[in-house]
GROMACS .gro file of C-alpha atoms in nm:
model
  428
    1VAL     CA    1   0.000   0.000   0.000
    2ALA     CA    2   0.140   0.341  -0.091
    3VAL     CA    3   0.201   0.576   0.206
    4PRO     CA    4  -0.027   0.856   0.068
    5GLU     CA    5  -0.319   0.604   0.073
    6LEU     CA    6  -0.278   0.562   0.450
    7HIS     CA    7  -0.342   0.929   0.530
    8SER     CA    8  -0.714   0.865   0.554
    9ASN     CA    9  -0.661   0.612   0.831
   10LEU     CA   10  -0.495   0.776   1.130
   11ILE     CA   11  -0.417   0.445   1.302
   12LEU     CA   12  -0.238   0.299   1.003
   13LYS     CA   13  -0.054   0.633   0.948
   14SER     CA   14   0.068   0.628   1.309
   15LEU     CA   15   0.195   0.272   1.267
   16ALA     CA   16   0.370   0.366   0.937
   17ASP     CA   17   0.543   0.662   1.101
   18GLU     CA   18   0.692   0.425   1.362
   19LEU     CA   19   0.849   0.199   1.101
   20VAL     CA   20   1.233   0.196   1.111
   21ALA     CA   21   1.396   0.346   0.800
   22TYR     CA   22   1.747   0.408   0.669
   23CYS     CA   23   1.883   0.761   0.616
   24PRO     CA   24   1.842   0.871   0.250
   25ASN     CA   25   2.218   0.952   0.253
   26ARG     CA   26   2.315   0.591   0.328
   27ALA     CA   27   2.483   0.564  -0.013
   28PHE     CA   28   2.719   0.848   0.090
   29GLY     CA   29   2.819   0.685   0.421
   30CYS     CA   30   2.545   0.755   0.677
   31GLN     CA   31   2.457   0.436   0.872
   32ALA     CA   32   2.187   0.592   1.092
   33THR     CA   33   1.843   0.435   1.123
   34MET     CA   34   1.535   0.605   1.264
   35THR     CA   35   1.160   0.609   1.252
   36ARG     CA   36   1.005   0.732   0.933
   37GLU     CA   37   0.865   1.028   1.125
   38ALA     CA   38   1.219   1.138   1.224
   39LEU     CA   39   1.357   1.126   0.868
   40THR     CA   40   1.285   1.492   0.791
   41SER     CA   41   1.447   1.620   1.112
   42HIS     CA   42   1.755   1.398   1.064
   43GLY     CA   43   1.796   1.504   0.702
   44LYS     CA   44   1.846   1.866   0.807
   45SER     CA   45   2.146   1.781   1.027
   46CYS     CA   46   2.293   1.475   0.857
   47GLU     CA   47   2.661   1.533   0.796
   48TYR     CA   48   2.643   1.312   0.487
   49ALA     CA   49   2.380   1.527   0.315
   50LEU     CA   50   2.480   1.659  -0.024
   51GLY     CA   51   2.636   2.007  -0.014
   52VAL     CA   52   2.875   2.243  -0.190
   53CYS     CA   53   3.201   2.410  -0.088
   54VAL     CA   54   3.163   2.719   0.134
   55HIS     CA   55   3.357   2.906  -0.139
   56SER     CA   56   3.111   2.819  -0.417
   57GLY     CA   57   3.025   3.188  -0.437
   58LEU     CA   58   3.387   3.259  -0.534
   59GLY     CA   59   3.384   2.993  -0.806
   60CYS     CA   60   3.466   2.659  -0.639
   61LYS     CA   61   3.274   2.380  -0.816
   62PHE     CA   62   3.322   2.104  -0.554
   63ALA     CA   63   3.008   1.920  -0.440
   64GLY     CA   64   2.964   1.613  -0.219
   65SER     CA   65   2.857   1.491   0.122
   66GLY     CA   66   2.903   1.715   0.422
   67VAL     CA   67   3.198   1.502   0.536
   68ALA     CA   68   3.360   1.521   0.192
   69VAL     CA   69   3.306   1.899   0.179
   70GLY     CA   70   3.477   1.934   0.518
   71ARG     CA   71   3.778   1.731   0.401
   72HIS     CA   72   3.789   1.924   0.073
   73LEU     CA   73   3.857   2.257   0.251
   74SER     CA   74   4.217   2.165   0.331
   75ASP     CA   75   4.285   2.127  -0.043
   76CYS     CA   76   4.053   2.399  -0.174
   77ALA     CA   77   4.245   2.659  -0.378
   78TYR     CA   78   3.997   2.928  -0.276
   79GLU     CA   79   4.057   2.851   0.094
   80GLN     CA   80   4.431   2.898   0.039
   81LEU     CA   81   4.363   3.231  -0.132
   82MET     CA   82   4.139   3.365   0.145
   83PRO     CA   83   4.409   3.588   0.308
   84PHE     CA   84   4.470   3.751  -0.031
   85ILE     CA   85   4.096   3.776  -0.106
   86VAL     CA   86   4.027   3.939   0.231
   87ALA     CA   87   4.319   4.183   0.192
   88THR     CA   88   4.210   4.272  -0.163
   89GLY     CA   89   3.854   4.325  -0.046
   90ALA     CA   90   3.979   4.563   0.223
   91ARG     CA   91   4.181   4.755  -0.036
   92ILE     CA   92   3.884   4.780  -0.270
   93SER     CA   93   3.670   4.904   0.018
   94SER     CA   94   3.932   5.166   0.100
   95LEU     CA   95   3.948   5.277  -0.263
   96GLU     CA   96   3.569   5.295  -0.289
   97SER     CA   97   3.566   5.519   0.020
   98LEU     CA   98   3.831   5.740  -0.139
   99VAL     CA   99   3.634   5.764  -0.466
  100GLU     CA  100   3.316   5.843  -0.275
  101ALA     CA  101   3.493   6.122  -0.084
  102GLN     CA  102   3.639   6.265  -0.406
  103GLN     CA  103   3.299   6.257  -0.575
  104ALA     CA  104   3.152   6.444  -0.279
  105ASP     CA  105   3.429   6.707  -0.310
  106ILE     CA  106   3.362   6.742  -0.683
  107ALA     CA  107   2.987   6.784  -0.623
  108LYS     CA  108   3.059   7.047  -0.360
  109LEU     CA  109   3.291   7.239  -0.593
  110ARG     CA  110   3.036   7.226  -0.876
  111LYS     CA  111   2.770   7.365  -0.644
  112GLN     CA  112   3.001   7.644  -0.532
  113MET     CA  113   3.086   7.731  -0.893
  114ALA     CA  114   2.719   7.731  -0.992
  115ASN     CA  115   2.637   7.978  -0.713
  116ALA     CA  116   2.945   8.195  -0.759
  117THR     CA  117   2.925   8.546  -0.905
  118PHE     CA  118   3.208   8.710  -1.093
  119PRO     CA  119   3.165   9.092  -1.093
  120GLN     CA  120   3.324   9.278  -1.380
  121SER     CA  121   3.609   9.505  -1.288
  122GLN     CA  122   3.521   9.876  -1.309
  123THR     CA  123   3.886   9.984  -1.318
  124ILE     CA  124   3.988  10.166  -1.638
  125LEU     CA  125   4.359  10.157  -1.709
  126ASP     CA  126   4.553  10.426  -1.891
  127ASP     CA  127   4.701  10.322  -2.223
  128GLU     CA  128   5.053  10.321  -2.081
  129GLU     CA  129   4.970  10.167  -1.744
  130GLU     CA  130   5.139   9.829  -1.696
  131ILE     CA  131   4.924   9.534  -1.605
  132VAL     CA  132   5.104   9.331  -1.337
  133LEU     CA  133   4.998   8.966  -1.332
  134PRO     CA  134   5.042   8.760  -1.014
  135LYS     CA  135   5.365   8.563  -1.009
  136THR     CA  136   5.335   8.185  -1.024
  137GLN     CA  137   5.605   7.932  -0.955
  138SER     CA  138   5.710   7.713  -1.246
  139PHE     CA  139   5.720   7.334  -1.251
  140PRO     CA  140   5.794   7.143  -1.032
  141HIS     CA  141   5.715   7.398  -0.761
  142GLY     CA  142   5.396   7.587  -0.684
  143GLN     CA  143   5.043   7.469  -0.618
  144ASN     CA  144   4.905   7.513  -0.970
  145ILE     CA  145   5.026   7.184  -1.123
  146GLU     CA  146   4.740   7.027  -1.319
  147CYS     CA  147   4.684   6.765  -1.586
  148ARG     CA  148   4.722   6.958  -1.912
  149ARG     CA  149   4.681   6.667  -2.153
  150THR     CA  150   4.560   6.306  -2.145
  151ILE     CA  151   4.677   6.065  -2.416
  152SER     CA  152   4.439   5.772  -2.460
  153ASP     CA  153   4.574   5.583  -2.763
  154ASN     CA  154   4.681   5.273  -2.570
  155LYS     CA  155   4.442   4.979  -2.567
  156ALA     CA  156   4.590   4.827  -2.248
  157GLY     CA  157   4.748   4.954  -1.928
  158VAL     CA  158   5.066   5.160  -1.979
  159THR     CA  159   5.362   5.019  -1.786
  160SER     CA  160   5.673   5.208  -1.902
  161LEU     CA  161   5.783   5.542  -2.047
  162ALA     CA  162   6.087   5.707  -2.205
  163TYR     CA  163   6.135   6.068  -2.317
  164THR     CA  164   6.393   6.229  -2.547
  165SER     CA  165   6.520   6.584  -2.585
  166GLN     CA  166   6.350   6.589  -2.928
  167ASN     CA  167   6.008   6.569  -2.758
  168ILE     CA  168   5.959   6.205  -2.849
  169LEU     CA  169   5.759   6.012  -2.591
  170LEU     CA  170   5.769   5.632  -2.594
  171SER     CA  171   5.529   5.409  -2.403
  172GLY     CA  172   5.519   5.035  -2.334
  173SER     CA  173   5.204   4.845  -2.248
  174TYR     CA  174   5.056   4.528  -2.098
  175ASP     CA  175   4.972   4.406  -2.449
  176GLY     CA  176   5.339   4.412  -2.557
  177SER     CA  177   5.303   4.715  -2.781
  178ILE     CA  178   5.526   5.023  -2.793
  179LYS     CA  179   5.384   5.356  -2.908
  180LEU     CA  180   5.572   5.672  -3.009
  181PHE     CA  181   5.415   6.015  -2.958
  182ASN     CA  182   5.494   6.377  -3.024
  183ALA     CA  183   5.506   6.490  -2.661
  184GLU     CA  184   5.419   6.848  -2.751
  185SER     CA  185   5.099   6.773  -2.942
  186GLY     CA  186   5.017   6.433  -2.791
  187LYS     CA  187   4.974   6.289  -3.140
  188MET     CA  188   5.071   5.925  -3.189
  189VAL     CA  189   5.344   5.881  -3.450
  190ARG     CA  190   5.371   5.501  -3.465
  191SER     CA  191   5.257   5.183  -3.289
  192LEU     CA  192   5.485   4.878  -3.280
  193ALA     CA  193   5.392   4.516  -3.203
  194ALA     CA  194   5.709   4.488  -2.999
  195HIS     CA  195   5.693   4.204  -2.745
  196ASP     CA  196   5.490   3.890  -2.681
  197LEU     CA  197   5.414   3.998  -2.322
  198THR     CA  198   5.415   4.314  -2.105
  199VAL     CA  199   5.679   4.579  -2.178
  200TRP     CA  200   5.827   4.681  -1.839
  201ALA     CA  201   6.118   4.903  -1.946
  202ILE     CA  202   6.219   5.142  -2.226
  203ALA     CA  203   6.546   5.339  -2.246
  204ALA     CA  204   6.663   5.573  -2.523
  205GLU     CA  205   7.024   5.639  -2.633
  206GLU     CA  206   7.000   5.957  -2.838
  207SER     CA  207   7.369   5.963  -2.931
  208THR     CA  208   7.318   5.649  -3.141
  209SER     CA  209   6.953   5.719  -3.235
  210ARG     CA  210   6.838   5.393  -3.081
  211PHE     CA  211   6.613   5.280  -2.803
  212PHE     CA  212   6.585   4.958  -2.606
  213SER     CA  213   6.281   4.775  -2.472
  214ALA     CA  214   6.239   4.479  -2.237
  215GLY     CA  215   5.963   4.294  -2.058
  216SER     CA  216   5.800   3.976  -1.934
  217ASP     CA  217   5.919   3.769  -2.232
  218GLY     CA  218   6.280   3.808  -2.109
  219LYS     CA  219   6.390   3.969  -2.436
  220ILE     CA  220   6.572   4.298  -2.485
  221LYS     CA  221   6.507   4.453  -2.826
  222VAL     CA  222   6.711   4.722  -3.001
  223TRP     CA  223   6.520   4.971  -3.219
  224GLU     CA  224   6.583   5.264  -3.448
  225LEU     CA  225   6.478   5.583  -3.271
  226GLU     CA  226   6.420   5.759  -3.603
  227GLY     CA  227   6.285   5.660  -3.943
  228GLU     CA  228   6.068   5.348  -3.948
  229ASN     CA  229   6.166   5.241  -3.594
  230THR     CA  230   6.294   4.909  -3.725
  231CYS     CA  231   6.398   4.639  -3.477
  232LEU     CA  232   6.774   4.599  -3.520
  233LYS     CA  233   6.847   4.312  -3.282
  234VAL     CA  234   6.698   4.086  -3.016
  235LEU     CA  235   6.902   3.995  -2.706
  236ASN     CA  236   6.796   3.665  -2.548
  237ASP     CA  237   7.043   3.616  -2.261
  238HIS     CA  238   6.793   3.679  -1.980
  239GLN     CA  239   6.585   3.378  -1.879
  240ARG     CA  240   6.331   3.571  -1.670
  241LYS     CA  241   6.133   3.897  -1.683
  242VAL     CA  242   6.336   4.214  -1.735
  243TYR     CA  243   6.204   4.502  -1.524
  244SER     CA  244   6.458   4.783  -1.566
  245LEU     CA  245   6.703   4.929  -1.820
  246GLN     CA  246   6.964   5.203  -1.773
  247ILE     CA  247   7.219   5.346  -2.019
  248SER     CA  248   7.548   5.509  -1.924
  249ASP     CA  249   7.874   5.571  -2.112
  250GLY     CA  250   7.818   5.318  -2.389
  251ARG     CA  251   7.683   5.051  -2.157
  252LEU     CA  252   7.332   4.911  -2.120
  253TYR     CA  253   7.240   4.774  -1.777
  254SER     CA  254   6.944   4.535  -1.754
  255ALA     CA  255   6.787   4.398  -1.435
  256SER     CA  256   6.581   4.082  -1.412
  257SER     CA  257   6.336   3.902  -1.184
  258ASP     CA  258   6.603   3.636  -1.117
  259GLY     CA  259   6.815   3.893  -0.929
  260LYS     CA  260   7.071   3.933  -1.207
  261ILE     CA  261   7.214   4.248  -1.367
  262LYS     CA  262   7.362   4.213  -1.715
  263ILE     CA  263   7.600   4.466  -1.868
  264TRP     CA  264   7.600   4.514  -2.246
  265SER     CA  265   7.803   4.713  -2.496
  266THR     CA  266   7.561   4.944  -2.678
  267GLU     CA  267   7.795   4.937  -2.978
  268SER     CA  268   7.846   4.563  -3.029
  269MET     CA  269   7.537   4.458  -2.828
  270GLU     CA  270   7.742   4.182  -2.666
  271CYS     CA  271   7.686   4.084  -2.304
  272LEU     CA  272   8.005   4.186  -2.123
  273SER     CA  273   7.926   4.045  -1.779
  274THR     CA  274   7.653   3.913  -1.551
  275ILE     CA  275   7.620   3.996  -1.180
  276GLN     CA  276   7.411   3.791  -0.936
  277ALA     CA  277   7.313   4.112  -0.758
  278HIS     CA  278   7.016   4.016  -0.538
  279SER     CA  279   6.846   3.708  -0.397
  280ASP     CA  280   6.508   3.812  -0.539
  281CYS     CA  281   6.357   4.016  -0.820
  282ILE     CA  282   6.531   4.346  -0.910
  283ASN     CA  283   6.257   4.601  -0.967
  284SER     CA  284   6.456   4.910  -1.062
  285LEU     CA  285   6.800   5.051  -1.146
  286VAL     CA  286   6.897   5.419  -1.126
  287LEU     CA  287   7.221   5.607  -1.191
  288TYR     CA  288   7.344   5.800  -0.887
  289ASP     CA  289   7.294   6.169  -0.965
  290ARG     CA  290   7.622   6.288  -0.804
  291ASP     CA  291   7.851   6.028  -0.963
  292ALA     CA  292   7.784   5.871  -1.304
  293THR     CA  293   8.016   5.581  -1.219
  294LYS     CA  294   7.773   5.460  -0.952
  295MET     CA  295   7.436   5.293  -0.983
  296VAL     CA  296   7.172   5.180  -0.733
  297SER     CA  297   6.951   4.870  -0.752
  298VAL     CA  298   6.638   4.797  -0.547
  299SER     CA  299   6.491   4.453  -0.496
  300SER     CA  300   6.204   4.246  -0.362
  301ASP     CA  301   6.459   4.102  -0.117
  302SER     CA  302   6.407   4.431   0.079
  303THR     CA  303   6.753   4.569   0.007
  304LEU     CA  304   6.917   4.850  -0.189
  305LYS     CA  305   7.267   4.812  -0.331
  306LEU     CA  306   7.512   5.079  -0.443
  307TRP     CA  307   7.736   4.965  -0.731
  308ASP     CA  308   8.070   5.083  -0.871
  309LEU     CA  309   8.023   5.064  -1.248
  310THR     CA  310   8.397   5.074  -1.316
  311THR     CA  311   8.454   4.747  -1.129
  312GLY     CA  312   8.108   4.591  -1.126
  313THR     CA  313   8.123   4.544  -0.748
  314ALA     CA  314   7.883   4.640  -0.469
  315ILE     CA  315   8.002   4.931  -0.254
  316HIS     CA  316   7.729   4.912   0.008
  317THR     CA  317   7.409   4.720   0.087
  318PHE     CA  318   7.119   4.902   0.255
  319SER     CA  319   6.936   4.621   0.434
  320ASP     CA  320   6.681   4.814   0.640
  321LEU     CA  321   6.409   4.890   0.386
  322GLY     CA  322   6.151   4.708   0.596
  323SER     CA  323   5.955   4.582   0.294
  324GLU     CA  324   5.996   4.484  -0.071
  325GLY     CA  325   6.168   4.764  -0.264
  326LEU     CA  326   5.987   4.875  -0.580
  327ASP     CA  327   6.168   5.186  -0.710
  328VAL     CA  328   6.458   5.415  -0.620
  329THR     CA  329   6.578   5.765  -0.706
  330SER     CA  330   6.858   5.994  -0.588
  331GLY     CA  331   6.896   6.366  -0.528
  332GLY     CA  332   7.059   6.611  -0.291
  333GLY     CA  333   7.294   6.353  -0.143
  334MET     CA  334   7.003   6.122  -0.057
  335LEU     CA  335   6.848   5.799  -0.183
  336TYR     CA  336   6.470   5.755  -0.179
  337ALA     CA  337   6.330   5.404  -0.211
  338SER     CA  338   5.960   5.326  -0.250
  339THR     CA  339   5.822   5.009  -0.094
  340PHE     CA  340   5.540   4.759  -0.101
  341ASP     CA  341   5.413   4.877   0.240
  342ALA     CA  342   5.313   5.219   0.097
  343SER     CA  343   5.620   5.402   0.234
  344ILE     CA  344   5.918   5.593   0.095
  345VAL     CA  345   6.244   5.541   0.284
  346ALA     CA  346   6.520   5.807   0.277
  347PHE     CA  347   6.892   5.729   0.316
  348ASP     CA  348   7.182   5.973   0.369
  349MET     CA  349   7.454   5.889   0.116
  350ASP     CA  350   7.730   6.043   0.329
  351THR     CA  351   7.668   5.810   0.622
  352TYR     CA  352   7.470   5.531   0.447
  353THR     CA  353   7.207   5.558   0.721
  354ARG     CA  354   6.829   5.555   0.708
  355THR     CA  355   6.707   5.899   0.810
  356ARG     CA  356   6.337   5.931   0.728
  357THR     CA  357   6.023   5.740   0.635
  358LEU     CA  358   5.767   5.927   0.426
  359ARG     CA  359   5.407   5.809   0.459
  360GLY     CA  360   5.093   5.933   0.286
  361HIS     CA  361   4.993   5.681   0.020
  362ASN     CA  362   4.734   5.416   0.101
  363TRP     CA  363   4.881   5.136  -0.111
  364GLU     CA  364   5.223   5.034  -0.244
  365VAL     CA  365   5.434   5.303  -0.409
  366TRP     CA  366   5.536   5.193  -0.759
  367GLN     CA  367   5.727   5.502  -0.872
  368VAL     CA  368   5.947   5.767  -0.712
  369LYS     CA  369   6.144   6.040  -0.894
  370HIS     CA  370   6.352   6.337  -0.769
  371ILE     CA  371   6.377   6.674  -0.943
  372ASP     CA  372   6.496   7.016  -0.831
  373GLY     CA  373   6.468   6.958  -0.458
  374VAL     CA  374   6.127   6.787  -0.463
  375LEU     CA  375   6.011   6.429  -0.486
  376PHE     CA  376   5.721   6.283  -0.683
  377SER     CA  377   5.570   5.943  -0.605
  378GLY     CA  378   5.307   5.734  -0.784
  379SER     CA  379   5.103   5.465  -0.617
  380HIS     CA  380   4.872   5.169  -0.649
  381ASP     CA  381   4.613   5.401  -0.486
  382HIS     CA  382   4.582   5.589  -0.821
  383THR     CA  383   4.738   5.913  -0.688
  384ILE     CA  384   5.059   6.108  -0.741
  385ARG     CA  385   5.212   6.295  -0.447
  386ARG     CA  386   5.473   6.567  -0.431
  387TRP     CA  387   5.700   6.583  -0.126
  388ASP     CA  388   5.876   6.890   0.017
  389LEU     CA  389   6.222   6.756   0.104
  390LYS     CA  390   6.285   7.038   0.352
  391THR     CA  391   6.002   6.917   0.571
  392PHE     CA  392   5.966   6.562   0.430
  393ALA     CA  393   5.591   6.623   0.408
  394SER     CA  394   5.355   6.576   0.115
  395ASP     CA  395   5.242   6.921  -0.004
  396LEU     CA  396   5.045   6.830  -0.318
  397THR     CA  397   4.832   6.537  -0.435
  398LEU     CA  398   4.752   6.493  -0.804
  399THR     CA  399   4.440   6.293  -0.886
  400GLY     CA  400   4.313   6.193  -1.226
  401HIS     CA  401   4.435   5.841  -1.298
  402LYS     CA  402   4.169   5.574  -1.257
  403GLY     CA  403   4.418   5.290  -1.223
  404TYR     CA  404   4.757   5.209  -1.073
  405VAL     CA  405   5.028   5.466  -1.154
  406HIS     CA  406   5.295   5.249  -1.318
  407SER     CA  407   5.555   5.485  -1.462
  408PHE     CA  408   5.699   5.840  -1.443
  409ARG     CA  409   5.925   6.049  -1.661
  410PHE     CA  410   6.011   6.417  -1.652
  411GLY     CA  411   5.960   6.602  -1.979
  412SER     CA  412   6.013   6.964  -2.078
  413ASP     CA  413   5.896   7.143  -1.760
  414CYS     CA  414   5.642   6.871  -1.692
  415LEU     CA  415   5.578   6.536  -1.529
  416ILE     CA  416   5.459   6.252  -1.753
  417SER     CA  417   5.275   5.966  -1.583
  418ALA     CA  418   5.125   5.641  -1.710
  419GLY     CA  419   4.889   5.393  -1.552
  420ALA     CA  420   4.677   5.084  -1.565
  421ASP     CA  421   4.385   5.300  -1.682
  422LYS     CA  422   4.544   5.293  -2.034
  423THR     CA  423   4.626   5.666  -2.023
  424ILE     CA  424   4.933   5.888  -2.026
  425LYS     CA  425   4.895   6.221  -1.847
  426ILE     CA  426   5.110   6.532  -1.877
  427TRP     CA  427   5.121   6.752  -1.564
  428LYS     CA  428   5.259   7.105  -1.547
   0.00000   0.00000   0.00000
């Protein structure tokens, strides 16, 4: 007799409810038995009931019994990524708060401008009376630095820049392309399908009318700076990503994610020597501004190293960065290194001692450049800051990028920045 047919007879239904039954999840390992009446209650708490991973909302496809799901967690890739996911979520939340605050400021300024009145001056000047305009400080000083041009020709995030005295601006991108622009007009001159992967570094040697590019494919390419921008040679000695290039006195210096620096002749393009410089990725090289025979490297091993280029040996190791080093610049007898923990660390080059820590950015600082007694820094938080090196305080924040600020170069009385938002901005 089917169970539904017993519902009309309360006595028979009561007897049926007392019958002993197996758990429906017996096939998955549950050995419990109970009355038919208790089946529904047991099913809600049975550890062998079918379920999905607690990270199914993130994309995990695992499904199985409750016991199997519990065991799966120790191997679940999403469980291993949870510290990163939580940290990224906190960063996104912080950025959203920053955007919300900036939007509120913009709305407030728009309201003020809409309500503002601008009375016409009633002063009549004599024909020979001199009009004296207020004095403004030129770049990089003063508070009137603004974005004067945005170049949006790149189809992917812009990761590297180079600038020549002939107003040629070169950019490298996530998609492996290199683009050449007239820096004065912002007009694109040429686009090159240069590398298979991201272009992380570009350096120009104007004396030979060539430029060099390098990136995630481990290749260094040599190009004509003029004419058709033909690729002249490909250097394949690096086995890992190449993050930085510097040129000095007929030598090309390349730094790689395997901690090696290679030295090349820019004439013969032969590799002259290889230095195992760091124990981790080298993120940047910079020539020391007070002595062209010295160079500084900064690494993810949390150290800076000062190098003698005449001998290829390390003069000093700065081991107290406190975090992964991302970029370095020099000026005024000081080194300034940007780090993964959103700081900029200052070192006195006379004593080789750490003297200051500059804080103001919310996320890691990807770029730092010194010019004329001031420091500019670009961050993962989408902002650019200027620092007064007399007080070591940030006195100006430039906003406009909608992605990570990846690269800086100084142009003719201007700062040129590039970011993950696919744009190049010119500030002056």
